[in-house]
Amino acid sequence: MKSYRDRFHIPKRREGTDVIYFAGNSLGLQPKTARAYVEEELEDWAKHGVEGHFNARNPWMPYHRLLTAQTARLVGAEESEVVVMNSLTVNLHLLMVSFYRPTADRYKILIEAGAFPSDRYAVASQLRFHNLDPQIALVEAADILAAIEQEGPSIALVLVGGVNYATGEYFDLEAITRAAHQQGTIAGFDLAHAAGNVPLHLHDWNVDFAAWCSYKYLNGGPGAIAGAFIHERHHRSTLPRFEGWWGHDESTRFQMGPKFEAMQGAEAWQL
């Protein structure tokens, strides 16, 4: 890996020596190739204008698919199960629209104690959106498996971070998923600190859904686009979801019909 250092611009100290850079989880170093790639897109924009959607060297309309195969390998998924889109918390909300379906008896959401604050904000707001009190319906557990066993019949969703941002604990996602399913509960994960950091096998572990950012261990930086996983067994389900232009079947998208015709797989969750 030593030679990879030469592929990046290394910031300098005042005296001219290279800094020792440990901030890749917030913003990766700039690859020396980045400028050329940006200029390539600007050149295609200048040359093609709107036709760049289809005629650019990397056509813009299906641009997200340039990352599909790599993303699937990254999280241990089938290519149809992943889509690169939005930001992390937006994806969590879109996925909870589909997978958090509270009933009178099963309405709680379980998260890990000490979860990343943004996760807690998102979950609490989803509960309030369903007219539920987070003081009652939000379960914060230090021992996740024990909490699933104890609270199982009342839990509608387990939503845990893959790796805790403060402690570094790597949760046993396979065991958590299995325990949740034994209780009839959906298992989802925020993989912000796991994607690109630890081995993941979301498909084989039978995880229902997951979301992650790319600005931490994928070195994208703040604002970099995020990803989502939806297990293939849910692709043809009747789950509700928020729908929009980009999730419409691209073969008929520009016919401008009034009826939504979904893309196949995780891409149907695009807006």
mmCIF file of C-alpha atoms in Angstrom:
data_model
loop_
_atom_site.group_PDB
_atom_site.id
_atom_site.type_symbol
_atom_site.label_atom_id
_atom_site.label_comp_id
_atom_site.label_asym_id
_atom_site.label_seq_id
_atom_site.Cartn_x
_atom_site.Cartn_y
_atom_site.Cartn_z
ATOM 1 C CA MET A 1 0.000 0.000 0.000
ATOM 2 C CA LYS A 2 3.005 2.310 0.465
ATOM 3 C CA SER A 3 3.036 3.384 -3.183
ATOM 4 C CA TYR A 4 -0.539 4.681 -2.932
ATOM 5 C CA ARG A 5 0.722 7.637 -0.903
ATOM 6 C CA ASP A 6 2.232 9.082 -4.082
ATOM 7 C CA ARG A 7 -1.221 9.208 -5.704
ATOM 8 C CA PHE A 8 -2.443 11.938 -3.347
ATOM 9 C CA HIS A 9 -1.652 15.573 -2.628
ATOM 10 C CA ILE A 10 -0.251 15.732 0.936
ATOM 11 C CA PRO A 11 -0.739 19.054 2.790
ATOM 12 C CA LYS A 12 2.448 20.687 4.021
ATOM 13 C CA ARG A 13 3.415 22.113 7.378
ATOM 14 C CA ARG A 14 4.663 25.698 7.518
ATOM 15 C CA GLU A 15 8.235 24.490 7.392
ATOM 16 C CA GLY A 16 7.449 22.528 4.221
ATOM 17 C CA THR A 17 7.311 18.982 5.557
ATOM 18 C CA ASP A 18 4.360 16.671 4.878
ATOM 19 C CA VAL A 19 1.649 16.502 7.525
ATOM 20 C CA ILE A 20 0.748 13.131 9.019
ATOM 21 C CA TYR A 21 -2.869 12.850 7.899
ATOM 22 C CA PHE A 22 -5.391 11.016 10.087
ATOM 23 C CA ALA A 23 -8.520 12.932 9.050
ATOM 24 C CA GLY A 24 -9.616 10.645 6.218
ATOM 25 C CA ASN A 25 -12.822 9.829 8.093
ATOM 26 C CA SER A 26 -13.863 13.489 7.652
ATOM 27 C CA LEU A 27 -12.237 14.396 4.332
ATOM 28 C CA GLY A 28 -9.907 12.247 2.283
ATOM 29 C CA LEU A 29 -6.778 13.614 0.665
ATOM 30 C CA GLN A 30 -7.249 14.863 -2.887
ATOM 31 C CA PRO A 31 -6.193 12.265 -5.482
ATOM 32 C CA LYS A 32 -3.848 13.735 -8.057
ATOM 33 C CA THR A 33 -6.263 12.477 -10.736
ATOM 34 C CA ALA A 34 -9.246 14.423 -9.341
ATOM 35 C CA ARG A 35 -8.588 17.629 -11.298
ATOM 36 C CA ALA A 36 -8.442 15.758 -14.608
ATOM 37 C CA TYR A 37 -11.732 13.986 -13.900
ATOM 38 C CA VAL A 38 -13.489 17.247 -13.021
ATOM 39 C CA GLU A 39 -12.077 18.936 -16.125
ATOM 40 C CA GLU A 40 -13.276 15.993 -18.232
ATOM 41 C CA GLU A 41 -16.865 16.609 -17.077
ATOM 42 C CA LEU A 42 -16.545 20.345 -17.742
ATOM 43 C CA GLU A 43 -15.208 19.634 -21.225
ATOM 44 C CA ASP A 44 -18.121 17.279 -21.964
ATOM 45 C CA TRP A 45 -20.568 19.898 -20.698
ATOM 46 C CA ALA A 46 -18.984 22.502 -22.984
ATOM 47 C CA LYS A 47 -18.949 20.137 -25.959
ATOM 48 C CA HIS A 48 -22.341 18.478 -25.595
ATOM 49 C CA GLY A 49 -24.543 20.725 -23.467
ATOM 50 C CA VAL A 50 -27.720 18.879 -22.548
ATOM 51 C CA GLU A 51 -26.765 15.976 -24.806
ATOM 52 C CA GLY A 52 -24.100 15.126 -22.225
ATOM 53 C CA HIS A 53 -26.813 13.178 -20.446
ATOM 54 C CA PHE A 54 -26.362 10.534 -23.126
ATOM 55 C CA ASN A 55 -23.209 11.415 -25.102
ATOM 56 C CA ALA A 56 -20.623 12.413 -22.502
ATOM 57 C CA ARG A 57 -17.656 10.092 -22.026
ATOM 58 C CA ASN A 58 -19.409 9.051 -18.817
ATOM 59 C CA PRO A 59 -23.073 9.781 -19.683
ATOM 60 C CA TRP A 60 -24.775 11.701 -16.895
ATOM 61 C CA MET A 61 -28.197 10.089 -16.878
ATOM 62 C CA PRO A 62 -26.986 6.657 -15.685
ATOM 63 C CA TYR A 63 -23.995 8.175 -13.850
ATOM 64 C CA HIS A 64 -24.855 6.572 -10.514
ATOM 65 C CA ARG A 65 -24.350 3.141 -12.074
ATOM 66 C CA LEU A 66 -20.646 3.815 -12.458
ATOM 67 C CA LEU A 67 -20.543 2.965 -8.737
ATOM 68 C CA THR A 68 -23.050 0.109 -8.539
ATOM 69 C CA ALA A 69 -20.679 -2.845 -8.858
ATOM 70 C CA GLN A 70 -18.103 -1.394 -6.468
ATOM 71 C CA THR A 71 -20.792 -0.485 -3.955
ATOM 72 C CA ALA A 72 -22.293 -3.969 -4.045
ATOM 73 C CA ARG A 73 -18.881 -5.510 -3.352
ATOM 74 C CA LEU A 74 -18.261 -2.997 -0.577
ATOM 75 C CA VAL A 75 -21.314 -4.021 1.451
ATOM 76 C CA GLY A 76 -21.690 -7.639 0.344
ATOM 77 C CA ALA A 77 -24.792 -7.235 -1.785
ATOM 78 C CA GLU A 78 -26.232 -8.097 -5.168
ATOM 79 C CA GLU A 79 -25.979 -5.220 -7.615
ATOM 80 C CA SER A 80 -29.765 -4.901 -7.764
ATOM 81 C CA GLU A 81 -29.826 -4.353 -3.989
ATOM 82 C CA VAL A 82 -27.790 -1.140 -3.863
ATOM 83 C CA VAL A 83 -28.187 2.378 -5.158
ATOM 84 C CA VAL A 84 -25.981 5.442 -4.732
ATOM 85 C CA MET A 85 -28.129 8.480 -3.957
ATOM 86 C CA ASN A 86 -28.870 11.379 -1.596
ATOM 87 C CA SER A 87 -27.250 11.781 1.808
ATOM 88 C CA LEU A 88 -27.219 9.370 4.729
ATOM 89 C CA THR A 89 -30.059 10.752 6.848
ATOM 90 C CA VAL A 90 -32.258 11.356 3.796
ATOM 91 C CA ASN A 91 -31.820 7.688 2.906
ATOM 92 C CA LEU A 92 -32.603 6.592 6.458
ATOM 93 C CA HIS A 93 -35.846 8.552 6.360
ATOM 94 C CA LEU A 94 -36.811 7.173 2.938
ATOM 95 C CA LEU A 95 -36.139 3.640 4.129
ATOM 96 C CA MET A 96 -38.060 4.118 7.370
ATOM 97 C CA VAL A 97 -41.039 5.259 5.305
ATOM 98 C CA SER A 98 -41.065 1.756 3.853
ATOM 99 C CA PHE A 99 -39.852 -0.376 6.742
ATOM 100 C CA TYR A 100 -41.186 1.308 9.871
ATOM 101 C CA ARG A 101 -44.864 0.366 9.866
ATOM 102 C CA PRO A 102 -46.076 0.686 13.467
ATOM 103 C CA THR A 103 -49.217 -1.001 14.762
ATOM 104 C CA ALA A 104 -51.040 -0.680 18.044
ATOM 105 C CA ASP A 105 -49.041 -3.554 19.526
ATOM 106 C CA ARG A 106 -45.759 -3.356 17.589
ATOM 107 C CA TYR A 107 -44.558 0.228 17.405
ATOM 108 C CA LYS A 108 -41.159 0.644 19.103
ATOM 109 C CA ILE A 109 -37.829 1.395 17.429
ATOM 110 C CA LEU A 110 -34.688 -0.001 19.036
ATOM 111 C CA ILE A 111 -31.327 1.749 18.647
ATOM 112 C CA GLU A 112 -28.015 1.257 20.401
ATOM 113 C CA ALA A 113 -27.192 3.289 23.488
ATOM 114 C CA GLY A 114 -24.892 6.133 22.542
ATOM 115 C CA ALA A 115 -25.972 6.124 18.901
ATOM 116 C CA PHE A 116 -24.770 8.884 16.609
ATOM 117 C CA PRO A 117 -26.981 11.892 17.444
ATOM 118 C CA SER A 118 -28.298 12.275 13.901
ATOM 119 C CA ASP A 119 -29.671 8.728 14.004
ATOM 120 C CA ARG A 120 -31.503 9.492 17.211
ATOM 121 C CA TYR A 121 -32.924 12.704 15.744
ATOM 122 C CA ALA A 122 -34.165 10.846 12.661
ATOM 123 C CA VAL A 123 -35.734 8.000 14.632
ATOM 124 C CA ALA A 124 -37.407 10.307 17.159
ATOM 125 C CA SER A 125 -38.844 12.429 14.357
ATOM 126 C CA GLN A 126 -40.226 9.338 12.620
ATOM 127 C CA LEU A 127 -41.938 8.336 15.851
ATOM 128 C CA ARG A 128 -43.469 11.783 16.252
ATOM 129 C CA PHE A 129 -44.537 11.679 12.592
ATOM 130 C CA HIS A 130 -46.595 8.615 13.518
ATOM 131 C CA ASN A 131 -48.002 10.422 16.583
ATOM 132 C CA LEU A 132 -45.884 8.358 18.964
ATOM 133 C CA ASP A 133 -43.961 9.593 21.992
ATOM 134 C CA PRO A 134 -40.201 8.902 21.743
ATOM 135 C CA GLN A 135 -40.085 8.730 25.542
ATOM 136 C CA ILE A 136 -42.182 5.571 25.239
ATOM 137 C CA ALA A 137 -41.512 4.210 21.763
ATOM 138 C CA LEU A 138 -37.748 4.723 21.485
ATOM 139 C CA VAL A 139 -35.703 1.939 23.090
ATOM 140 C CA GLU A 140 -31.988 2.672 23.622
ATOM 141 C CA ALA A 141 -30.160 -0.536 24.497
ATOM 142 C CA ALA A 142 -26.644 -1.236 25.729
ATOM 143 C CA ASP A 143 -27.194 -4.960 25.103
ATOM 144 C CA ILE A 144 -28.997 -5.092 21.773
ATOM 145 C CA LEU A 145 -29.651 -8.831 21.662
ATOM 146 C CA ALA A 146 -31.029 -8.846 25.206
ATOM 147 C CA ALA A 147 -33.300 -5.914 24.388
ATOM 148 C CA ILE A 148 -34.631 -7.667 21.287
ATOM 149 C CA GLU A 149 -35.390 -10.729 23.384
ATOM 150 C CA GLN A 150 -37.079 -8.693 26.097
ATOM 151 C CA GLU A 151 -38.975 -6.151 23.984
ATOM 152 C CA GLY A 152 -39.392 -8.223 20.812
ATOM 153 C CA PRO A 153 -43.187 -8.376 20.474
ATOM 154 C CA SER A 154 -43.436 -4.579 20.750
ATOM 155 C CA ILE A 155 -40.503 -3.698 18.447
ATOM 156 C CA ALA A 156 -41.360 -2.733 14.882
ATOM 157 C CA LEU A 157 -37.823 -1.838 13.819
ATOM 158 C CA VAL A 158 -34.268 -2.436 14.972
ATOM 159 C CA LEU A 159 -32.016 0.314 13.574
ATOM 160 C CA VAL A 160 -28.436 0.042 14.784
ATOM 161 C CA GLY A 161 -25.158 1.607 13.683
ATOM 162 C CA GLY A 162 -22.766 -0.971 12.228
ATOM 163 C CA VAL A 163 -19.855 0.468 14.217
ATOM 164 C CA ASN A 164 -20.419 2.819 17.138
ATOM 165 C CA TYR A 165 -18.827 6.156 16.294
ATOM 166 C CA ALA A 166 -17.594 6.825 19.843
ATOM 167 C CA THR A 167 -16.527 3.407 21.149
ATOM 168 C CA GLY A 168 -15.510 1.691 17.910
ATOM 169 C CA GLU A 169 -17.589 -1.369 18.780
ATOM 170 C CA TYR A 170 -18.358 -3.439 15.677
ATOM 171 C CA PHE A 171 -21.773 -4.952 16.290
ATOM 172 C CA ASP A 172 -22.602 -8.488 15.225
ATOM 173 C CA LEU A 173 -24.972 -7.501 12.445
ATOM 174 C CA GLU A 174 -25.738 -11.069 11.438
ATOM 175 C CA ALA A 175 -26.746 -12.058 14.973
ATOM 176 C CA ILE A 176 -28.803 -8.884 15.428
ATOM 177 C CA THR A 177 -30.622 -9.524 12.143
ATOM 178 C CA ARG A 178 -31.320 -13.134 13.045
ATOM 179 C CA ALA A 179 -32.615 -12.186 16.516
ATOM 180 C CA ALA A 180 -34.829 -9.450 15.077
ATOM 181 C CA HIS A 181 -36.340 -11.751 12.475
ATOM 182 C CA GLN A 182 -37.040 -14.406 15.108
ATOM 183 C CA GLN A 183 -39.190 -11.793 16.821
ATOM 184 C CA GLY A 184 -40.910 -10.777 13.587
ATOM 185 C CA THR A 185 -39.030 -7.477 13.521
ATOM 186 C CA ILE A 186 -37.336 -5.584 10.684
ATOM 187 C CA ALA A 187 -33.534 -5.197 10.916
ATOM 188 C CA GLY A 188 -31.884 -2.105 9.434
ATOM 189 C CA PHE A 189 -28.453 -0.548 9.895
ATOM 190 C CA ASP A 190 -26.678 2.789 9.620
ATOM 191 C CA LEU A 191 -23.294 1.832 8.187
ATOM 192 C CA ALA A 192 -21.699 5.298 8.224
ATOM 193 C CA HIS A 193 -18.760 4.035 10.262
ATOM 194 C CA ALA A 194 -18.806 0.509 8.824
ATOM 195 C CA ALA A 195 -18.853 0.856 5.015
ATOM 196 C CA GLY A 196 -15.248 0.833 3.856
ATOM 197 C CA ASN A 197 -14.065 0.026 7.377
ATOM 198 C CA VAL A 198 -15.148 -3.551 8.174
ATOM 199 C CA PRO A 199 -16.241 -6.603 6.138
ATOM 200 C CA LEU A 200 -19.958 -6.566 5.342
ATOM 201 C CA HIS A 201 -22.191 -9.296 3.881
ATOM 202 C CA LEU A 202 -25.617 -7.681 3.917
ATOM 203 C CA HIS A 203 -27.232 -10.053 1.432
ATOM 204 C CA ASP A 204 -26.028 -13.236 3.103
ATOM 205 C CA TRP A 205 -26.847 -11.876 6.561
ATOM 206 C CA ASN A 206 -30.427 -11.316 5.350
ATOM 207 C CA VAL A 207 -30.407 -7.651 6.445
ATOM 208 C CA ASP A 208 -33.633 -5.883 5.450
ATOM 209 C CA PHE A 209 -32.145 -2.476 4.660
ATOM 210 C CA ALA A 210 -29.143 -0.275 5.307
ATOM 211 C CA ALA A 211 -27.814 3.180 4.512
ATOM 212 C CA TRP A 212 -24.359 4.729 4.684
ATOM 213 C CA CYS A 213 -22.467 7.839 3.755
ATOM 214 C CA SER A 214 -19.288 7.981 1.692
ATOM 215 C CA TYR A 215 -17.582 10.859 3.508
ATOM 216 C CA LYS A 216 -16.008 8.802 6.281
ATOM 217 C CA TYR A 217 -14.098 5.612 5.514
ATOM 218 C CA LEU A 218 -14.777 6.029 1.810
ATOM 219 C CA ASN A 219 -12.969 9.404 1.990
ATOM 220 C CA GLY A 220 -15.568 11.360 0.037
ATOM 221 C CA GLY A 221 -15.824 14.319 2.369
ATOM 222 C CA PRO A 222 -18.879 16.239 3.629
ATOM 223 C CA GLY A 223 -21.602 16.415 0.988
ATOM 224 C CA ALA A 224 -20.409 13.318 -0.856
ATOM 225 C CA ILE A 225 -23.250 11.142 -2.070
ATOM 226 C CA ALA A 226 -24.563 8.293 0.092
ATOM 227 C CA GLY A 227 -25.760 4.749 -0.521
ATOM 228 C CA ALA A 228 -28.664 2.476 0.320
ATOM 229 C CA PHE A 229 -29.303 -1.267 0.424
ATOM 230 C CA ILE A 230 -32.671 -3.013 0.156
ATOM 231 C CA HIS A 231 -32.614 -6.804 0.255
ATOM 232 C CA GLU A 232 -33.900 -8.387 -2.948
ATOM 233 C CA ARG A 233 -36.772 -10.141 -1.167
ATOM 234 C CA HIS A 234 -38.385 -6.713 -0.697
ATOM 235 C CA HIS A 235 -38.052 -5.573 -4.289
ATOM 236 C CA ARG A 236 -41.441 -6.849 -5.400
ATOM 237 C CA SER A 237 -43.258 -6.341 -2.123
ATOM 238 C CA THR A 238 -46.173 -4.005 -1.539
ATOM 239 C CA LEU A 239 -44.188 -1.843 0.864
ATOM 240 C CA PRO A 240 -45.146 1.819 0.638
ATOM 241 C CA ARG A 241 -42.421 4.267 -0.331
ATOM 242 C CA PHE A 242 -42.019 7.858 -1.387
ATOM 243 C CA GLU A 243 -41.820 7.873 -5.172
ATOM 244 C CA GLY A 244 -40.476 10.333 -7.691
ATOM 245 C CA TRP A 245 -39.056 10.908 -11.139
ATOM 246 C CA TRP A 246 -35.786 9.061 -10.780
ATOM 247 C CA GLY A 247 -37.401 5.887 -9.451
ATOM 248 C CA HIS A 248 -39.612 5.601 -12.545
ATOM 249 C CA ASP A 249 -38.749 2.965 -15.169
ATOM 250 C CA GLU A 250 -36.221 4.740 -17.357
ATOM 251 C CA SER A 251 -37.480 3.035 -20.524
ATOM 252 C CA THR A 252 -40.805 4.884 -20.215
ATOM 253 C CA ARG A 253 -39.777 7.839 -18.026
ATOM 254 C CA PHE A 254 -39.892 10.394 -20.807
ATOM 255 C CA GLN A 255 -43.348 9.332 -21.978
ATOM 256 C CA MET A 256 -44.537 11.525 -19.084
ATOM 257 C CA GLY A 257 -47.350 9.185 -18.104
ATOM 258 C CA PRO A 258 -49.419 9.800 -14.958
ATOM 259 C CA LYS A 259 -48.815 6.354 -13.450
ATOM 260 C CA PHE A 260 -45.596 5.542 -11.593
ATOM 261 C CA GLU A 261 -43.813 2.517 -13.058
ATOM 262 C CA ALA A 262 -41.048 1.473 -10.695
ATOM 263 C CA MET A 263 -37.465 0.684 -11.592
ATOM 264 C CA GLN A 264 -36.363 -2.809 -10.641
ATOM 265 C CA GLY A 265 -34.510 -3.281 -7.370
ATOM 266 C CA ALA A 266 -33.143 -0.628 -5.041
ATOM 267 C CA GLU A 267 -33.232 1.981 -7.797
ATOM 268 C CA ALA A 268 -37.013 2.215 -7.304
ATOM 269 C CA TRP A 269 -36.327 4.123 -4.071
ATOM 270 C CA GLN A 270 -34.660 6.961 -5.983
ATOM 271 C CA LEU A 271 -36.423 10.286 -6.085
#
